[in-house]
Coordinates of C-alpha atoms in Angstrom, one line a residue:
M83 CA -47.0 10.0 79.3
R84 CA -43.9 7.9 78.7
L85 CA -41.7 10.9 78.4
L86 CA -42.5 12.1 81.9
R87 CA -41.4 8.8 83.3
N88 CA -37.9 9.8 82.4
G89 CA -36.9 11.3 85.8
D90 CA -34.1 13.6 84.4
F91 CA -36.3 15.1 81.7
R92 CA -39.2 15.5 84.1
R93 CA -36.9 17.5 86.4
L94 CA -35.6 19.5 83.4
W95 CA -39.1 20.3 82.2
I96 CA -40.5 21.2 85.7
S97 CA -37.6 23.5 86.5
G98 CA -37.8 25.3 83.1
T99 CA -41.6 25.7 83.7
I100 CA -41.1 27.2 87.1
S101 CA -38.3 29.6 86.1
G102 CA -40.3 30.5 83.0
I103 CA -43.3 31.6 85.1
G104 CA -41.1 33.9 87.2
S105 CA -39.4 35.3 84.1
W106 CA -42.6 36.1 82.2
L107 CA -44.1 37.8 85.3
L108 CA -41.4 40.3 84.8
V109 CA -42.1 40.9 81.1
V110 CA -44.8 43.6 81.9
A111 CA -43.7 44.4 85.4
I112 CA -40.1 45.7 84.8
P113 CA -40.9 48.0 81.9
V114 CA -43.8 49.4 83.9
H115 CA -41.6 49.8 86.9
V116 CA -38.8 51.6 85.0
F117 CA -41.4 54.0 83.4
Q118 CA -42.9 54.7 86.8
L119 CA -39.5 55.6 88.2
T120 CA -38.2 57.7 85.4
G121 CA -41.2 58.8 83.3
S122 CA -38.9 58.1 80.3
A123 CA -39.8 56.1 77.3
A124 CA -36.2 56.0 76.3
A125 CA -35.2 54.5 79.7
T126 CA -37.9 51.9 79.3
G127 CA -36.7 51.1 75.8
L128 CA -33.1 50.8 76.9
T129 CA -34.2 48.2 79.5
V130 CA -35.7 46.1 76.7
A131 CA -32.7 46.5 74.4
L132 CA -30.3 45.4 77.0
E133 CA -31.9 42.0 77.1
A134 CA -30.4 41.1 73.7
V135 CA -26.9 42.2 74.5
P136 CA -25.5 39.2 76.5
A137 CA -26.5 36.6 74.0
L138 CA -25.1 38.6 71.1
I139 CA -21.8 39.3 72.7
V140 CA -21.1 36.7 75.3
G141 CA -23.3 33.9 73.9
P142 CA -20.8 32.1 71.7
W143 CA -18.2 32.1 74.5
A144 CA -20.8 30.6 76.9
G145 CA -21.1 27.7 74.4
V146 CA -17.4 27.0 74.7
L147 CA -17.9 26.7 78.5
L148 CA -20.9 24.5 78.1
D149 CA -19.1 22.0 75.9
R150 CA -16.5 21.4 78.5
W151 CA -18.6 21.6 81.7
N152 CA -21.4 19.7 83.4
L153 CA -24.6 20.9 81.8
S154 CA -26.9 20.6 84.8
R155 CA -24.4 22.4 87.0
A156 CA -24.1 25.3 84.5
M157 CA -28.0 25.6 84.6
W158 CA -28.4 25.6 88.4
L159 CA -25.6 28.1 88.8
A160 CA -27.2 30.2 86.1
D161 CA -30.5 30.0 88.0
L162 CA -28.7 31.2 91.2
A163 CA -27.1 34.1 89.3
S164 CA -30.5 35.1 87.9
A165 CA -32.0 35.1 91.4
A166 CA -29.2 37.4 92.6
A167 CA -29.7 39.7 89.6
V168 CA -33.4 40.0 90.2
A169 CA -32.7 40.8 93.9
L170 CA -30.8 43.8 92.8
I171 CA -33.9 45.4 91.5
L172 CA -35.3 45.4 95.0
F173 CA -32.9 48.2 95.7
A174 CA -33.9 50.3 92.6
D175 CA -36.5 52.5 94.3
S176 CA -35.9 55.8 92.7
A177 CA -34.8 57.3 89.3
D178 CA -31.2 57.8 90.5
R179 CA -30.9 54.1 91.2
I180 CA -32.3 53.0 87.8
W181 CA -28.7 51.8 86.9
L182 CA -29.4 48.9 89.2
V183 CA -32.2 47.8 86.9
Y184 CA -29.9 47.9 83.9
V185 CA -27.2 45.9 85.7
A186 CA -29.8 43.4 86.8
V187 CA -31.2 43.0 83.3
L188 CA -27.7 42.5 81.9
A189 CA -26.8 40.0 84.6
E190 CA -30.0 38.0 84.4
N191 CA -29.8 37.8 80.6
L192 CA -26.2 36.8 80.8
A193 CA -27.3 33.9 83.0
T194 CA -30.0 33.1 80.6
T195 CA -27.4 33.0 77.8
V196 CA -25.9 30.0 79.7
F197 CA -29.1 28.5 80.7
R198 CA -30.9 28.3 77.3
P199 CA -28.2 26.5 75.3
A200 CA -27.4 24.3 78.2
A201 CA -31.1 23.2 78.3
R202 CA -31.0 22.6 74.5
A203 CA -27.9 20.4 74.8
L204 CA -29.1 18.6 77.9
T205 CA -32.4 17.6 76.4
P206 CA -31.2 15.2 73.8
A207 CA -28.6 13.9 76.3
V208 CA -31.4 12.7 78.6
V209 CA -34.1 11.7 76.1
G210 CA -32.0 10.6 73.1
T211 CA -32.3 11.9 69.5
G212 CA -35.3 9.7 68.4
E213 CA -39.0 10.3 68.7
D214 CA -38.8 11.3 72.3
L215 CA -36.8 14.4 71.4
A216 CA -39.5 15.9 69.3
A217 CA -42.1 15.0 71.9
A218 CA -39.8 16.7 74.6
N219 CA -39.4 19.9 72.6
S220 CA -43.1 20.0 71.9
L221 CA -44.0 19.6 75.5
S222 CA -41.6 22.3 76.5
A223 CA -43.0 24.6 73.8
F224 CA -46.6 23.9 74.9
S225 CA -45.9 24.7 78.5
G226 CA -43.9 27.7 77.5
S227 CA -46.9 29.0 75.4
V228 CA -49.3 28.5 78.3
I229 CA -46.9 30.6 80.5
R230 CA -46.6 33.2 77.7
L231 CA -50.4 33.5 77.7
A232 CA -51.0 33.7 81.4
A233 CA -47.9 35.1 83.2
P234 CA -47.6 38.6 81.6
P235 CA -51.2 39.7 82.4
L236 CA -50.8 38.0 85.8
G237 CA -47.6 40.1 86.4
A238 CA -49.5 43.3 85.5
L239 CA -52.3 42.3 87.9
V240 CA -49.9 41.6 90.8
L241 CA -48.1 44.8 89.9
T242 CA -51.2 46.9 90.5
G243 CA -52.0 44.9 93.7
P244 CA -49.2 43.8 96.0
G245 CA -46.6 45.7 93.8
I246 CA -43.2 45.3 92.2
T247 CA -41.6 43.9 95.4
F248 CA -44.0 40.9 95.5
V249 CA -43.4 40.3 91.7
L250 CA -39.7 40.3 92.2
I251 CA -39.8 38.0 95.2
L252 CA -41.9 35.5 93.2
D253 CA -39.3 35.6 90.4
I254 CA -36.5 35.1 92.9
I255 CA -38.3 32.1 94.4
S256 CA -38.9 30.6 91.0
Y257 CA -35.2 30.7 90.1
L258 CA -34.3 29.1 93.5
L259 CA -36.8 26.3 93.1
S260 CA -35.6 25.7 89.5
A261 CA -32.0 25.5 90.7
A262 CA -32.8 23.0 93.4
I263 CA -34.7 20.7 91.0
I264 CA -32.0 20.9 88.3
A265 CA -29.2 20.1 90.9
S266 CA -31.0 16.8 91.4
I267 CA -30.6 15.6 87.7
S268 CA -28.5 12.5 87.7
Y269 CA -27.0 12.8 84.1
R270 CA -23.4 13.6 84.0
R271 CA -21.3 14.1 80.9
L272 CA -17.6 13.3 80.7
V273 CA -15.3 15.8 78.9
T274 CA -13.3 14.2 76.2
E275 CA -9.9 15.2 74.9
T276 CA -11.6 16.9 71.9
Q277 CA -13.3 19.3 74.3
T278 CA -10.1 20.7 75.9
D279 CA -9.3 23.3 73.2
K280 CA -8.9 26.8 74.6
G281 CA -10.4 30.2 73.8
F282 CA -10.6 31.2 70.1
Q283 CA -9.8 27.7 68.9
A284 CA -12.8 26.2 70.8
L285 CA -15.1 28.9 69.4
K286 CA -13.7 28.4 65.9
E287 CA -14.5 24.6 66.2
G288 CA -18.2 25.6 66.8
L289 CA -18.2 27.9 63.8
R290 CA -16.7 25.1 61.6
G291 CA -19.3 22.7 62.9
V292 CA -22.0 24.9 61.6
A293 CA -20.2 25.7 58.3
R294 CA -19.4 22.1 57.6
S295 CA -23.1 21.1 57.9
K296 CA -25.4 22.3 55.1
I297 CA -28.5 21.7 57.2
L298 CA -27.1 23.7 60.2
S299 CA -25.8 26.6 58.2
G300 CA -29.0 26.6 56.0
I301 CA -31.3 26.7 59.0
L302 CA -29.1 29.4 60.7
I303 CA -29.4 31.6 57.6
A304 CA -33.1 31.0 56.9
N305 CA -34.1 31.4 60.4
G306 CA -32.0 34.6 60.6
V307 CA -34.2 36.0 57.7
F308 CA -37.4 34.8 59.3
L309 CA -36.6 36.0 62.8
T310 CA -35.5 39.4 61.5
A311 CA -38.9 39.9 59.9
N312 CA -40.6 38.7 63.1
A313 CA -38.5 41.2 65.2
G314 CA -39.6 44.0 62.9
A315 CA -43.2 43.0 63.1
T316 CA -43.0 43.0 66.9
A317 CA -41.4 46.4 67.0
L318 CA -44.3 47.9 65.0
L319 CA -47.2 46.0 66.6
V320 CA -48.3 48.8 68.9
P321 CA -48.1 51.5 66.1
F322 CA -50.1 49.0 63.9
T323 CA -52.8 48.5 66.5
V324 CA -53.1 52.2 67.3
E325 CA -52.8 53.7 63.7
R326 CA -54.1 51.0 61.4
L327 CA -56.7 49.3 63.6
E328 CA -57.5 52.6 65.5
A329 CA -57.6 50.7 68.8
P330 CA -56.0 51.5 72.2
G331 CA -52.4 50.4 72.7
Q332 CA -53.4 47.8 75.3
T333 CA -55.4 45.9 72.6
V334 CA -52.0 44.5 71.7
G335 CA -52.6 42.1 74.6
Y336 CA -55.5 40.5 72.7
L337 CA -53.2 40.0 69.7
I338 CA -50.6 38.4 71.8
S339 CA -53.2 36.1 73.3
G340 CA -54.3 35.1 69.7
L341 CA -50.6 34.4 69.0
G342 CA -50.3 32.3 72.1
A343 CA -53.4 30.3 71.2
G344 CA -51.8 29.5 67.8
F345 CA -48.5 28.5 69.5
L346 CA -50.4 26.1 71.8
L347 CA -52.0 24.3 68.9
G348 CA -48.8 24.2 66.9
A349 CA -46.8 22.8 69.9
A350 CA -49.3 20.0 70.3
L351 CA -49.2 19.0 66.7
S352 CA -45.5 19.5 66.0
P353 CA -44.4 15.8 66.7
K354 CA -47.0 14.6 64.1
A355 CA -46.0 17.3 61.7
L356 CA -42.4 16.0 61.8
T357 CA -43.7 12.7 60.4
W358 CA -45.7 14.2 57.6
L359 CA -43.0 16.0 55.6
S360 CA -39.2 16.1 55.2
I361 CA -37.4 18.6 57.4
R362 CA -36.8 21.0 54.5
D363 CA -40.4 20.8 53.2
L364 CA -41.8 21.3 56.7
L365 CA -39.7 24.4 57.2
I366 CA -40.6 25.9 53.8
V367 CA -44.3 25.2 54.3
T368 CA -44.4 26.8 57.8
Q369 CA -42.4 29.8 56.7
L370 CA -44.7 30.4 53.8
A371 CA -47.8 30.0 56.1
V372 CA -46.3 32.5 58.6
G373 CA -45.5 35.0 55.9
A374 CA -49.1 34.7 54.5
A375 CA -50.5 35.2 58.0
F376 CA -48.4 38.3 58.4
F377 CA -50.0 39.7 55.2
A378 CA -53.4 38.9 56.7
L379 CA -52.6 40.5 60.0
F380 CA -51.2 43.7 58.5
N381 CA -54.2 44.1 56.2
A382 CA -56.8 43.1 58.8
P383 CA -59.8 45.5 58.7
N384 CA -60.6 45.1 62.5
I385 CA -59.6 43.7 65.8
P386 CA -61.3 40.2 65.5
S387 CA -59.6 39.6 62.1
A388 CA -56.3 40.7 63.5
I389 CA -56.6 38.3 66.5
A390 CA -57.5 35.4 64.0
A391 CA -54.4 36.4 61.9
T392 CA -52.1 36.3 64.9
A393 CA -53.4 32.8 65.8
L394 CA -52.6 31.8 62.2
I395 CA -49.1 33.1 62.7
G396 CA -48.6 31.2 66.0
F397 CA -49.8 27.8 64.6
P398 CA -47.2 27.3 61.8
G399 CA -44.6 29.5 63.7
S400 CA -44.6 27.1 66.6
I401 CA -44.1 24.1 64.4
L402 CA -41.3 26.0 62.5
L403 CA -39.4 26.8 65.6
I404 CA -39.8 23.3 67.1
T405 CA -38.7 21.7 63.9
A406 CA -35.6 23.9 63.6
E407 CA -34.6 23.2 67.2
T408 CA -35.1 19.5 67.0
T409 CA -33.1 19.3 63.8
V410 CA -30.2 21.2 65.3
Q411 CA -30.2 18.9 68.3
R412 CA -30.1 15.8 66.1
V413 CA -27.5 17.0 63.6
A414 CA -25.1 18.9 65.7
P415 CA -22.1 16.8 67.1
T416 CA -22.7 16.1 70.8
E417 CA -19.3 17.6 71.7
L418 CA -20.2 20.9 69.9
L419 CA -23.9 21.2 70.8
G420 CA -23.3 23.9 73.5
R421 CA -21.3 26.1 71.1
I422 CA -23.6 25.5 68.2
G423 CA -26.7 26.2 70.3
S424 CA -25.1 29.4 71.6
L425 CA -24.4 30.5 68.0
F426 CA -27.9 30.0 67.2
F427 CA -29.1 32.1 70.2
A428 CA -26.6 34.8 69.3
M429 CA -28.2 34.9 65.8
D430 CA -31.6 35.2 67.5
S431 CA -30.4 38.2 69.4
L432 CA -28.8 39.8 66.3
T433 CA -32.1 39.5 64.5
V434 CA -33.9 41.2 67.4
V435 CA -31.5 44.2 67.2
I436 CA -31.6 44.5 63.4
G437 CA -35.4 44.1 63.2
A438 CA -36.2 46.3 66.1
L439 CA -34.0 49.1 64.8
T440 CA -34.7 48.8 61.1
A441 CA -38.4 48.5 61.1
P442 CA -39.3 51.8 62.9
A443 CA -36.7 53.6 60.7
L444 CA -38.2 52.2 57.6
A445 CA -41.7 53.2 58.7
G446 CA -40.5 56.7 59.0
L447 CA -39.2 56.7 55.5
I448 CA -41.9 54.9 53.5
G449 CA -44.8 54.9 55.9
L450 CA -46.3 52.3 58.2
P451 CA -48.5 50.3 55.8
L452 CA -45.8 49.7 53.2
T453 CA -43.3 48.9 55.9
L454 CA -45.6 46.2 57.4
N455 CA -46.2 44.6 54.0
T456 CA -42.5 44.7 53.3
I457 CA -41.9 42.9 56.6
A458 CA -44.4 40.2 55.6
A459 CA -42.6 39.8 52.2
F460 CA -39.3 39.5 54.0
A461 CA -40.8 36.7 56.1
V462 CA -41.9 34.8 53.0
L463 CA -38.3 35.2 51.7
A464 CA -37.2 32.7 54.3
A465 CA -38.9 29.9 52.2
P466 CA -36.7 30.2 49.1
V467 CA -33.6 30.6 51.3
T468 CA -34.5 27.3 52.9
L469 CA -35.1 25.7 49.5
V470 CA -31.6 26.7 48.4
A471 CA -29.6 26.4 51.6
V472 CA -31.1 23.3 53.3
P473 CA -30.5 19.8 51.7
S474 CA -33.7 17.8 50.9
H475 CA -32.5 14.7 52.6
P476 CA -30.0 15.7 55.2
A477 CA -27.8 12.9 56.6
K478 CA -27.8 12.1 60.3
L479 CA -31.4 12.8 60.8
S480 CA -32.1 9.1 61.3
R481 CA -29.9 9.1 64.4
T482 CA -31.6 7.6 67.3
K483 CA -28.9 7.7 69.9
H484 CA -30.1 7.1 73.4
P485 CA -28.8 8.7 76.6
T486 CA -26.2 6.9 78.5
P487 CA -26.2 7.1 82.4

């Protein structure tokens, strides 16, 4: 594969894959560990909720840092910080030390708030903004989907065998390996005079960068609608499985596997899909397809039908997210890409909080079946928002700048 002959991208992709494996091992292990220590569903839920806080509060400021700093250095330092954060959990061996888990979760996700937008900004820097960019995002999404399928059940398996200490050590090692690989990336970016603004002024420049671009602001708003619906659906997935499908709660794992299978297929086809339709049309088609698949899922009569529906969600959903990310990387000014990327991640976290809090409350008021179909309708609403907010032939998408050494 030509893309993997690019040494800097190859290192970036391998490091992201390694650290991703470690992180996804903890997706099941940490909530289970917290519940085993405390016996409290509220304590377990707080652990999950804390994951969204850093990107929402600190994320935009992290973008200011990234636009004036070496991206690869920011990434390997973030990996080292994540390793130190996970190491804290090793000392959380009783209910009265559960606060160490909360501190670790906040610290790890604070580091992730730096790592993710830095990776988004570094990718077009090392592969350019032409065809290789779409292929790079597709490859990263594909490997991420494989990890998402395999790592959580593997984490649960290891948790029941060697135990939480072994899982934590694996995650720490994955972060250290990722840091070592990223540190060897040769690309270096020089900070220009336009990148020396301080504090609020620098953050305002990022906000203006989004506001001045109809395609960036349009995608931000439309994706906000879509991801809010997605967060609401995720929050109600277990009640839906138990109450509507009359299946054990662990059956959710099969639904997630179906979603992952759809994501794999979508990631593989997304570079081709970007050549079939305009950006706006592709976003609209995939948003409508995901909304329709949500309706199919929430009205599925049995488990096999629900699994098929989640695969139908994952396929266009993967293309949708890859298309949006590639477009942001191509359109955003290079000197603002860190700030703009962080603003998008902050919006992602905001939608998680809104969707996760609103959906259960709404289900309590109008019932689960009506709430689920309302969520599906809200997902469909992203399509007309895109139609209105995103220009049909946005300028700058033909940019094919190539990386400079």
